[in-house]
mmCIF file of C-alpha atoms in Angstrom:
data_model
loop_
_atom_site.group_PDB
_atom_site.id
_atom_site.type_symbol
_atom_site.label_atom_id
_atom_site.label_comp_id
_atom_site.label_asym_id
_atom_site.label_seq_id
_atom_site.Cartn_x
_atom_site.Cartn_y
_atom_site.Cartn_z
ATOM 1 C CA MET A 24 0.000 0.000 0.000
ATOM 2 C CA PHE A 25 1.176 3.540 -0.715
ATOM 3 C CA ARG A 26 1.943 5.908 2.123
ATOM 4 C CA TRP A 27 0.107 8.990 0.895
ATOM 5 C CA LEU A 28 0.998 12.502 1.955
ATOM 6 C CA SER A 29 -2.470 13.159 3.392
ATOM 7 C CA ASP A 30 -2.752 11.561 6.792
ATOM 8 C CA HIS A 31 -5.792 9.768 8.170
ATOM 9 C CA GLU A 32 -6.985 12.660 10.298
ATOM 10 C CA ARG A 33 -7.010 15.066 7.350
ATOM 11 C CA GLN A 34 -8.999 12.609 5.255
ATOM 12 C CA GLU A 35 -11.488 12.035 8.072
ATOM 13 C CA SER A 36 -11.932 15.797 8.422
ATOM 14 C CA ARG A 37 -12.721 16.133 4.705
ATOM 15 C CA MET A 38 -15.231 13.304 4.846
ATOM 16 C CA ARG A 39 -16.987 14.864 7.823
ATOM 17 C CA GLY A 40 -17.283 18.029 5.778
ATOM 18 C CA TYR A 41 -19.109 16.039 3.087
ATOM 19 C CA TYR A 42 -21.423 14.008 5.293
ATOM 20 C CA ILE A 43 -22.583 16.618 7.799
ATOM 21 C CA PRO A 44 -24.399 18.670 5.082
ATOM 22 C CA LEU A 45 -25.790 15.420 3.636
ATOM 23 C CA LEU A 46 -27.216 14.460 7.020
ATOM 24 C CA ALA A 47 -28.638 17.948 7.450
ATOM 25 C CA LEU A 48 -30.314 17.657 4.041
ATOM 26 C CA GLY A 49 -31.805 14.325 5.068
ATOM 27 C CA ALA A 50 -33.180 15.825 8.278
ATOM 28 C CA VAL A 51 -34.715 18.780 6.406
ATOM 29 C CA ALA A 52 -36.225 16.527 3.705
ATOM 30 C CA SER A 53 -37.784 14.286 6.341
ATOM 31 C CA LEU A 54 -39.199 17.261 8.208
ATOM 32 C CA ILE A 55 -40.659 18.797 5.037
ATOM 33 C CA GLY A 56 -42.093 15.425 4.077
ATOM 34 C CA ARG A 57 -43.899 15.221 7.406
ATOM 35 C CA LEU A 58 -45.192 18.782 7.335
ATOM 36 C CA MET A 59 -46.362 18.557 3.727
ATOM 37 C CA SER A 60 -47.857 15.071 3.995
ATOM 38 C CA THR A 61 -51.599 14.909 3.406
ATOM 39 C CA GLY A 62 -51.892 11.272 4.442
ATOM 40 C CA GLN A 63 -52.707 10.035 7.889
ATOM 41 C CA THR A 64 -50.726 6.788 7.852
ATOM 42 C CA TRP A 65 -48.635 5.608 10.756
ATOM 43 C CA VAL A 66 -45.561 5.807 8.497
ATOM 44 C CA ASP A 67 -45.951 9.582 8.226
ATOM 45 C CA PHE A 68 -46.425 9.981 11.964
ATOM 46 C CA ALA A 69 -43.732 7.558 13.100
ATOM 47 C CA PHE A 70 -40.957 7.331 10.514
ATOM 48 C CA LEU A 71 -40.550 10.870 9.221
ATOM 49 C CA PRO A 72 -40.074 12.527 12.643
ATOM 50 C CA ALA A 73 -37.831 9.614 13.683
ATOM 51 C CA MET A 74 -35.728 10.129 10.551
ATOM 52 C CA THR A 75 -35.455 13.861 11.234
ATOM 53 C CA VAL A 76 -34.199 13.136 14.748
ATOM 54 C CA SER A 77 -31.869 10.332 13.567
ATOM 55 C CA PHE A 78 -30.232 12.385 10.822
ATOM 56 C CA SER A 79 -29.819 15.359 13.147
ATOM 57 C CA LEU A 80 -28.309 13.196 15.867
ATOM 58 C CA LEU A 81 -25.890 11.562 13.414
ATOM 59 C CA ALA A 82 -24.805 15.007 12.176
ATOM 60 C CA ILE A 83 -24.172 16.213 15.729
ATOM 61 C CA LEU A 84 -22.264 13.081 16.766
ATOM 62 C CA LEU A 85 -20.199 13.186 13.589
ATOM 63 C CA SER A 86 -19.312 16.845 14.087
ATOM 64 C CA LEU A 87 -18.235 16.005 17.658
ATOM 65 C CA ARG A 88 -16.204 13.030 16.362
ATOM 66 C CA ARG A 89 -18.155 10.598 18.519
ATOM 67 C CA ILE A 90 -18.931 8.227 15.633
ATOM 68 C CA SER A 91 -17.020 7.070 12.576
ATOM 69 C CA ILE A 92 -17.708 7.737 8.903
ATOM 70 C CA THR A 93 -18.433 4.019 8.463
ATOM 71 C CA THR A 94 -21.147 4.160 11.124
ATOM 72 C CA VAL A 95 -22.709 7.137 9.360
ATOM 73 C CA LYS A 96 -22.667 5.369 5.982
ATOM 74 C CA LEU A 97 -24.313 2.203 7.264
ATOM 75 C CA SER A 98 -26.846 4.184 9.303
ATOM 76 C CA LEU A 99 -27.813 6.347 6.335
ATOM 77 C CA LEU A 100 -28.206 3.377 4.031
ATOM 78 C CA GLY A 101 -30.169 1.409 6.605
ATOM 79 C CA ILE A 102 -32.545 4.266 7.448
ATOM 80 C CA ILE A 103 -33.276 5.049 3.796
ATOM 81 C CA CYS A 104 -33.892 1.404 2.871
ATOM 82 C CA VAL A 105 -36.126 0.621 5.854
ATOM 83 C CA TYR A 106 -38.202 3.736 5.274
ATOM 84 C CA GLN A 107 -38.645 3.032 1.568
ATOM 85 C CA LEU A 108 -39.648 -0.595 2.077
ATOM 86 C CA VAL A 109 -41.984 0.146 4.978
ATOM 87 C CA SER A 110 -43.598 3.028 3.098
ATOM 88 C CA LEU A 111 -44.050 0.927 -0.036
ATOM 89 C CA SER A 112 -45.490 -1.942 2.017
ATOM 90 C CA ASP A 113 -47.981 0.308 3.769
ATOM 91 C CA TYR A 114 -49.072 1.882 0.483
ATOM 92 C CA ALA A 115 -49.379 -1.444 -1.362
ATOM 93 C CA LEU A 116 -51.142 -3.357 1.412
ATOM 94 C CA ALA A 117 -53.613 -0.510 1.797
ATOM 95 C CA GLY A 118 -54.603 -1.145 -1.837
ATOM 96 C CA ARG A 119 -53.575 2.315 -3.031
ATOM 97 C CA LEU A 120 -50.595 1.384 -5.217
ATOM 98 C CA TYR A 121 -52.755 0.079 -8.078
ATOM 99 C CA THR A 122 -55.556 2.603 -7.670
ATOM 100 C CA ASP A 123 -53.834 5.889 -6.842
ATOM 101 C CA GLY A 124 -50.440 5.161 -8.398
ATOM 102 C CA LEU A 125 -47.081 5.869 -6.793
ATOM 103 C CA SER A 126 -46.715 7.981 -3.683
ATOM 104 C CA ALA A 127 -44.402 10.982 -3.454
ATOM 105 C CA THR A 128 -42.057 8.875 -1.293
ATOM 106 C CA ALA A 129 -41.392 6.578 -4.268
ATOM 107 C CA LEU A 130 -39.473 9.409 -5.947
ATOM 108 C CA TRP A 131 -36.633 8.732 -3.468
ATOM 109 C CA PHE A 132 -36.597 4.982 -4.141
ATOM 110 C CA PRO A 133 -33.836 4.990 -6.838
ATOM 111 C CA VAL A 134 -31.548 7.005 -4.525
ATOM 112 C CA VAL A 135 -30.801 3.765 -2.671
ATOM 113 C CA PHE A 136 -28.777 2.369 -5.582
ATOM 114 C CA PRO A 137 -26.112 5.096 -5.951
ATOM 115 C CA VAL A 138 -25.924 5.426 -2.162
ATOM 116 C CA ALA A 139 -25.224 1.690 -1.863
ATOM 117 C CA PHE A 140 -22.526 1.814 -4.548
ATOM 118 C CA VAL A 141 -20.872 4.833 -2.916
ATOM 119 C CA PHE A 142 -20.965 3.434 0.610
ATOM 120 C CA LEU A 143 -20.180 -0.251 -0.044
ATOM 121 C CA PRO A 144 -17.662 -2.241 -2.110
ATOM 122 C CA ALA A 145 -18.984 -2.887 -5.612
ATOM 123 C CA TRP A 146 -20.006 -6.534 -5.218
ATOM 124 C CA ALA A 147 -21.537 -5.939 -1.778
ATOM 125 C CA ALA A 148 -23.421 -2.945 -3.166
ATOM 126 C CA LEU A 149 -24.710 -5.003 -6.099
ATOM 127 C CA ARG A 150 -25.948 -7.822 -3.855
ATOM 128 C CA PHE A 151 -27.522 -5.353 -1.456
ATOM 129 C CA SER A 152 -29.240 -3.435 -4.288
ATOM 130 C CA VAL A 153 -30.577 -6.600 -5.935
ATOM 131 C CA LEU A 154 -31.981 -7.783 -2.590
ATOM 132 C CA PHE A 155 -33.575 -4.387 -2.015
ATOM 133 C CA TYR A 156 -35.118 -4.435 -5.499
ATOM 134 C CA VAL A 157 -36.412 -7.997 -5.151
ATOM 135 C CA LEU A 158 -38.067 -7.146 -1.826
ATOM 136 C CA ALA A 159 -39.706 -4.139 -3.475
ATOM 137 C CA VAL A 160 -40.991 -6.323 -6.344
ATOM 138 C CA LEU A 161 -42.397 -8.876 -3.889
ATOM 139 C CA ILE A 162 -44.161 -6.098 -1.996
ATOM 140 C CA GLY A 163 -45.626 -4.851 -5.273
ATOM 141 C CA LEU A 164 -46.851 -8.329 -6.242
ATOM 142 C CA LEU A 165 -48.357 -8.825 -2.811
ATOM 143 C CA GLY A 166 -50.171 -5.505 -3.138
ATOM 144 C CA LEU A 167 -51.446 -6.508 -6.581
ATOM 145 C CA SER A 168 -52.802 -9.816 -5.267
ATOM 146 C CA ILE A 169 -54.963 -8.126 -2.625
ATOM 147 C CA THR A 170 -56.220 -5.216 -4.744
ATOM 148 C CA ALA A 171 -59.806 -5.801 -5.775
ATOM 149 C CA GLU A 172 -59.941 -3.354 -8.679
ATOM 150 C CA VAL A 173 -56.828 -2.220 -10.552
ATOM 151 C CA GLU A 174 -56.689 1.093 -12.375
ATOM 152 C CA GLN A 175 -54.958 0.758 -15.769
ATOM 153 C CA ARG A 176 -53.194 4.103 -15.417
ATOM 154 C CA ALA A 177 -51.882 3.227 -11.950
ATOM 155 C CA LEU A 178 -50.732 -0.207 -13.115
ATOM 156 C CA ASN A 179 -48.793 1.313 -16.005
ATOM 157 C CA THR A 180 -47.142 3.790 -13.630
ATOM 158 C CA VAL A 181 -46.070 1.011 -11.257
ATOM 159 C CA ILE A 182 -44.693 -1.145 -14.079
ATOM 160 C CA GLN A 183 -42.726 1.799 -15.467
ATOM 161 C CA PHE A 184 -41.440 2.515 -11.952
ATOM 162 C CA TYR A 185 -40.057 -1.001 -11.494
ATOM 163 C CA LEU A 186 -38.549 -1.073 -14.983
ATOM 164 C CA ALA A 187 -36.928 2.324 -14.444
ATOM 165 C CA CYS A 188 -35.480 1.188 -11.112
ATOM 166 C CA LEU A 189 -34.106 -1.957 -12.768
ATOM 167 C CA ALA A 190 -32.510 0.135 -15.525
ATOM 168 C CA PHE A 191 -31.098 2.493 -12.920
ATOM 169 C CA LEU A 192 -29.639 -0.431 -10.955
ATOM 170 C CA TYR A 193 -28.100 -1.940 -14.096
ATOM 171 C CA THR A 194 -26.588 1.395 -15.119
ATOM 172 C CA GLN A 195 -25.165 1.894 -11.634
ATOM 173 C CA ALA A 196 -23.578 -1.562 -11.732
ATOM 174 C CA ILE A 197 -21.936 -0.758 -15.086
ATOM 175 C CA TYR A 198 -20.622 2.527 -13.715
ATOM 176 C CA ALA A 199 -19.221 0.740 -10.654
ATOM 177 C CA ARG A 200 -17.410 -1.697 -12.925
ATOM 178 C CA TYR A 201 -15.864 1.116 -14.954
ATOM 179 C CA ARG A 202 -14.848 2.829 -11.727
ATOM 180 C CA GLU A 203 -13.123 -0.340 -10.513
ATOM 181 C CA GLN A 204 -11.266 -0.652 -13.809
ATOM 182 C CA TYR A 205 -10.159 2.973 -13.565
ATOM 183 C CA VAL A 206 -8.887 2.427 -10.019
ATOM 184 C CA ASP A 207 -7.025 -0.701 -11.138
ATOM 185 C CA MET A 208 -5.416 1.105 -14.076
ATOM 186 C CA HIS A 209 -4.511 4.068 -11.862
ATOM 187 C CA GLN A 210 -2.938 1.681 -9.368
ATOM 188 C CA MET A 211 -0.974 -0.089 -12.102
ATOM 189 C CA ALA A 212 0.232 3.222 -13.540
ATOM 190 C CA HIS A 213 1.585 4.326 -10.163
ATOM 191 C CA THR A 214 2.858 1.036 -8.738
ATOM 192 C CA ASP A 215 6.206 -0.649 -9.228
ATOM 193 C CA PRO A 216 5.242 -4.134 -10.466
ATOM 194 C CA LEU A 217 8.187 -5.871 -8.783
ATOM 195 C CA THR A 218 8.004 -4.477 -5.251
ATOM 196 C CA GLY A 219 4.399 -3.278 -5.063
ATOM 197 C CA ILE A 220 5.419 0.163 -3.770
ATOM 198 C CA ALA A 221 5.037 3.527 -5.496
ATOM 199 C CA ASN A 222 6.923 3.957 -8.754
ATOM 200 C CA ARG A 223 8.967 6.873 -10.051
ATOM 201 C CA ARG A 224 5.999 8.487 -11.814
ATOM 202 C CA LEU A 225 3.979 8.688 -8.623
ATOM 203 C CA MET A 226 6.947 9.930 -6.625
ATOM 204 C CA GLN A 227 7.564 12.712 -9.126
ATOM 205 C CA ASP A 228 3.926 13.794 -8.791
ATOM 206 C CA LEU A 229 4.187 13.739 -5.004
ATOM 207 C CA LEU A 230 7.413 15.746 -5.096
ATOM 208 C CA GLU A 231 5.699 18.425 -7.167
ATOM 209 C CA LYS A 232 2.769 18.559 -4.755
ATOM 210 C CA SER A 233 5.152 18.654 -1.796
ATOM 211 C CA CYS A 234 6.929 21.683 -3.246
ATOM 212 C CA GLU A 235 3.599 23.441 -3.736
ATOM 213 C CA ALA A 236 2.552 22.625 -0.172
ATOM 214 C CA ALA A 237 5.913 23.726 1.209
ATOM 215 C CA ARG A 238 5.651 27.086 -0.570
ATOM 216 C CA ALA A 239 2.169 27.539 0.906
ATOM 217 C CA ASP A 240 2.651 26.478 4.534
ATOM 218 C CA LYS A 241 6.460 26.713 4.899
ATOM 219 C CA ALA A 242 6.508 23.249 6.484
ATOM 220 C CA GLY A 243 9.123 21.775 4.165
ATOM 221 C CA PHE A 244 10.021 18.169 3.533
ATOM 222 C CA ALA A 245 13.046 15.898 3.165
ATOM 223 C CA VAL A 246 14.120 13.412 0.506
ATOM 224 C CA LEU A 247 16.232 10.313 1.107
ATOM 225 C CA LEU A 248 17.791 8.639 -1.941
ATOM 226 C CA ILE A 249 18.845 5.064 -1.115
ATOM 227 C CA ASP A 250 21.143 3.033 -3.358
ATOM 228 C CA LEU A 251 21.875 -0.606 -2.465
ATOM 229 C CA ASP A 252 25.610 -1.273 -2.348
ATOM 230 C CA HIS A 253 27.146 -3.858 -4.703
ATOM 231 C CA PHE A 254 23.729 -4.971 -5.930
ATOM 232 C CA LYS A 255 25.113 -5.813 -9.396
ATOM 233 C CA ARG A 256 27.309 -8.429 -7.743
ATOM 234 C CA ILE A 257 24.214 -10.282 -6.458
ATOM 235 C CA ASN A 258 22.657 -10.286 -9.937
ATOM 236 C CA ASP A 259 25.879 -11.478 -11.553
ATOM 237 C CA LEU A 260 26.568 -14.273 -9.050
ATOM 238 C CA TYR A 261 23.074 -15.523 -8.228
ATOM 239 C CA GLY A 262 20.870 -14.381 -11.109
ATOM 240 C CA HIS A 263 18.178 -11.781 -11.585
ATOM 241 C CA SER A 264 15.470 -13.808 -9.857
ATOM 242 C CA VAL A 265 17.457 -13.683 -6.612
ATOM 243 C CA GLY A 266 18.164 -10.006 -7.183
ATOM 244 C CA ASP A 267 14.440 -9.362 -7.647
ATOM 245 C CA GLN A 268 13.691 -11.124 -4.357
ATOM 246 C CA VAL A 269 16.306 -8.970 -2.625
ATOM 247 C CA LEU A 270 14.594 -5.836 -3.928
ATOM 248 C CA ARG A 271 11.192 -7.060 -2.751
ATOM 249 C CA GLU A 272 12.455 -7.867 0.732
ATOM 250 C CA VAL A 273 14.359 -4.583 1.035
ATOM 251 C CA ALA A 274 11.242 -2.667 -0.005
ATOM 252 C CA SER A 275 9.232 -4.482 2.673
ATOM 253 C CA LEU A 276 11.934 -3.791 5.253
ATOM 254 C CA LEU A 277 12.001 -0.076 4.402
ATOM 255 C CA GLN A 278 8.213 0.131 4.635
ATOM 256 C CA GLY A 279 8.460 -1.242 8.152
ATOM 257 C CA VAL A 280 10.888 1.493 9.174
ATOM 258 C CA LEU A 281 8.923 4.456 7.813
ATOM 259 C CA ARG A 282 5.994 6.301 9.342
ATOM 260 C CA GLN A 283 2.523 6.251 7.832
ATOM 261 C CA ASP A 284 2.885 9.716 6.297
ATOM 262 C CA GLN A 285 6.204 8.917 4.607
ATOM 263 C CA THR A 286 6.174 7.626 1.028
ATOM 264 C CA LEU A 287 8.554 4.982 -0.294
ATOM 265 C CA ALA A 288 9.097 4.559 -4.031
ATOM 266 C CA ARG A 289 11.352 2.552 -6.269
ATOM 267 C CA TRP A 290 13.281 5.276 -8.050
ATOM 268 C CA GLY A 291 15.018 2.980 -10.516
ATOM 269 C CA GLY A 292 17.084 -0.211 -10.568
ATOM 270 C CA GLU A 293 18.360 -0.715 -7.036
ATOM 271 C CA GLU A 294 17.514 2.854 -5.960
ATOM 272 C CA PHE A 295 14.706 3.739 -3.568
ATOM 273 C CA MET A 296 13.445 7.156 -2.552
ATOM 274 C CA VAL A 297 11.723 8.266 0.634
ATOM 275 C CA LEU A 298 9.620 11.421 0.762
ATOM 276 C CA ALA A 299 9.216 12.607 4.350
ATOM 277 C CA PRO A 300 6.800 15.562 4.781
ATOM 278 C CA LYS A 301 7.316 18.135 7.519
ATOM 279 C CA THR A 302 10.776 16.725 8.214
ATOM 280 C CA SER A 303 13.948 18.645 9.029
ATOM 281 C CA MET A 304 17.427 17.568 8.000
ATOM 282 C CA LEU A 305 18.121 16.375 11.551
ATOM 283 C CA GLN A 306 14.992 14.237 11.491
ATOM 284 C CA ALA A 307 15.904 12.924 8.040
ATOM 285 C CA GLN A 308 19.280 11.813 9.399
ATOM 286 C CA GLU A 309 17.488 9.869 12.128
ATOM 287 C CA ILE A 310 15.357 8.136 9.495
ATOM 288 C CA ALA A 311 18.478 7.277 7.498
ATOM 289 C CA ARG A 312 20.177 5.841 10.601
ATOM 290 C CA ASP A 313 17.095 3.700 11.312
ATOM 291 C CA ILE A 314 17.194 2.406 7.738
ATOM 292 C CA ALA A 315 20.924 1.622 7.897
ATOM 293 C CA GLU A 316 20.550 -0.173 11.253
ATOM 294 C CA SER A 317 17.587 -2.183 10.000
ATOM 295 C CA LEU A 318 19.534 -3.285 6.921
ATOM 296 C CA ALA A 319 22.578 -4.176 9.033
ATOM 297 C CA ARG A 320 20.678 -6.550 11.307
ATOM 298 C CA THR A 321 18.686 -8.277 8.540
ATOM 299 C CA LYS A 322 19.819 -10.947 6.110
ATOM 300 C CA VAL A 323 17.660 -10.731 3.012
ATOM 301 C CA VAL A 324 16.713 -13.916 1.149
ATOM 302 C CA GLY A 325 18.047 -15.625 4.272
ATOM 303 C CA GLN A 326 21.710 -15.125 3.401
ATOM 304 C CA PHE A 327 22.704 -11.699 2.038
ATOM 305 C CA GLU A 328 23.921 -8.805 4.133
ATOM 306 C CA VAL A 329 22.828 -5.675 2.297
ATOM 307 C CA SER A 330 23.955 -2.128 2.966
ATOM 308 C CA ALA A 331 23.020 1.156 1.317
ATOM 309 C CA SER A 332 24.478 4.527 0.427
ATOM 310 C CA ILE A 333 21.974 7.212 1.399
ATOM 311 C CA GLY A 334 21.864 10.835 0.268
ATOM 312 C CA LEU A 335 19.711 13.423 2.039
ATOM 313 C CA ALA A 336 18.270 16.724 0.879
ATOM 314 C CA ALA A 337 15.688 19.063 2.399
ATOM 315 C CA TYR A 338 13.419 21.585 0.719
ATOM 316 C CA ARG A 339 14.745 25.139 0.499
ATOM 317 C CA ASP A 340 12.666 28.223 -0.241
ATOM 318 C CA GLY A 341 12.056 28.497 -3.966
ATOM 319 C CA ASP A 342 13.160 24.933 -4.727
ATOM 320 C CA SER A 343 11.765 22.932 -7.589
ATOM 321 C CA SER A 344 11.350 19.197 -7.171
ATOM 322 C CA ASP A 345 14.249 18.614 -9.577
ATOM 323 C CA ALA A 346 16.528 20.790 -7.456
ATOM 324 C CA VAL A 347 15.798 18.797 -4.305
ATOM 325 C CA VAL A 348 16.355 15.487 -6.116
ATOM 326 C CA ARG A 349 19.626 16.682 -7.662
ATOM 327 C CA ARG A 350 21.030 17.551 -4.221
ATOM 328 C CA ALA A 351 19.936 14.195 -2.789
ATOM 329 C CA ASP A 352 21.459 12.423 -5.787
ATOM 330 C CA ALA A 353 24.760 14.266 -5.396
ATOM 331 C CA ALA A 354 24.837 13.418 -1.695
ATOM 332 C CA MET A 355 24.166 9.752 -2.460
ATOM 333 C CA TYR A 356 27.058 9.617 -4.957
ATOM 334 C CA ARG A 357 29.357 11.181 -2.359
ATOM 335 C CA ALA A 358 28.349 8.401 0.023
ATOM 336 C CA LYS A 359 29.252 5.798 -2.605
ATOM 337 C CA ALA A 360 32.520 7.518 -3.431
ATOM 338 C CA SER A 361 33.427 7.671 0.272
ATOM 339 C CA GLY A 362 33.272 3.904 0.711
ATOM 340 C CA ARG A 363 29.544 3.080 0.642
ATOM 341 C CA ASN A 364 27.324 2.082 3.576
ATOM 342 C CA ARG A 365 27.190 5.751 4.562
ATOM 343 C CA VAL A 366 24.780 8.634 4.969
ATOM 344 C CA GLU A 367 25.675 11.965 3.352
ATOM 345 C CA VAL A 368 23.723 15.219 3.535
ATOM 346 C CA GLU A 369 23.334 17.770 0.770
ATOM 347 C CA ALA A 370 26.136 20.259 0.190
#
């Protein structure tokens, strides 16, 4: 998995910003639905006020960070589905579905499908949506079986409603599949196929974004360029398959050393790069020492002692990403020229 620059707390804060207005909208819609309702069913009296209170309470708890985003998602989906099915059941069993046509509540029925596909993994969302649709069809058939006299206009409306929902569900499933394919292609484009960590393309993008962020908030960042010593010797003596395994194990070892907000990428060949946000040169040296110590006490592929030459550079005001990388690269070559298995800082 990549170690993205945005930490978990920042992402959670963004998501709260999305869901609190959504919950408020749900509370307002439920309240308006109750006030504007002309029916006298128990669903209007019981569910709509309960939904207003539930959505409001979820919004308050979420803003206070007392519940998680996952809890909000499942609660929203559950409340919407239960209300829709109960409302449809009450309307159908009262014999009104095939005489009066659809109720105003039915306009919200298709909302369940995109909500499910946003909140759940694709296959779980598809299974959930199909189950929801089948239950709705069964309710409709049950209502039809107990209706003494069916109005042709109402029947046509109901049939069109179910067909439209089915088309909507099918379209949503296709969209979810395309979205999965896009995510897979994006992952492949930014992942090193050998080690499974970020590749050079992704790291270059992150470096650019880090420079922009550093110019905005003056926080800065550090870059560590890591070159495995005498790696060509392993390839020559034991073959490329062994060399590939060494690279995989070293990548895993480095991931274990780094913090969650630090990004590791394969820069090329036997070179790795670490991007450490909000990190001073002194802190970068500590990271480099941790890496060197971890390599020294680990035999990769069960037999090889691997060391690394590490060059460090930190962001300076006005730097471009290329400038930072050039200084790290120069420092790394000084480490190699000075005997390898060393850490050198930028000049």
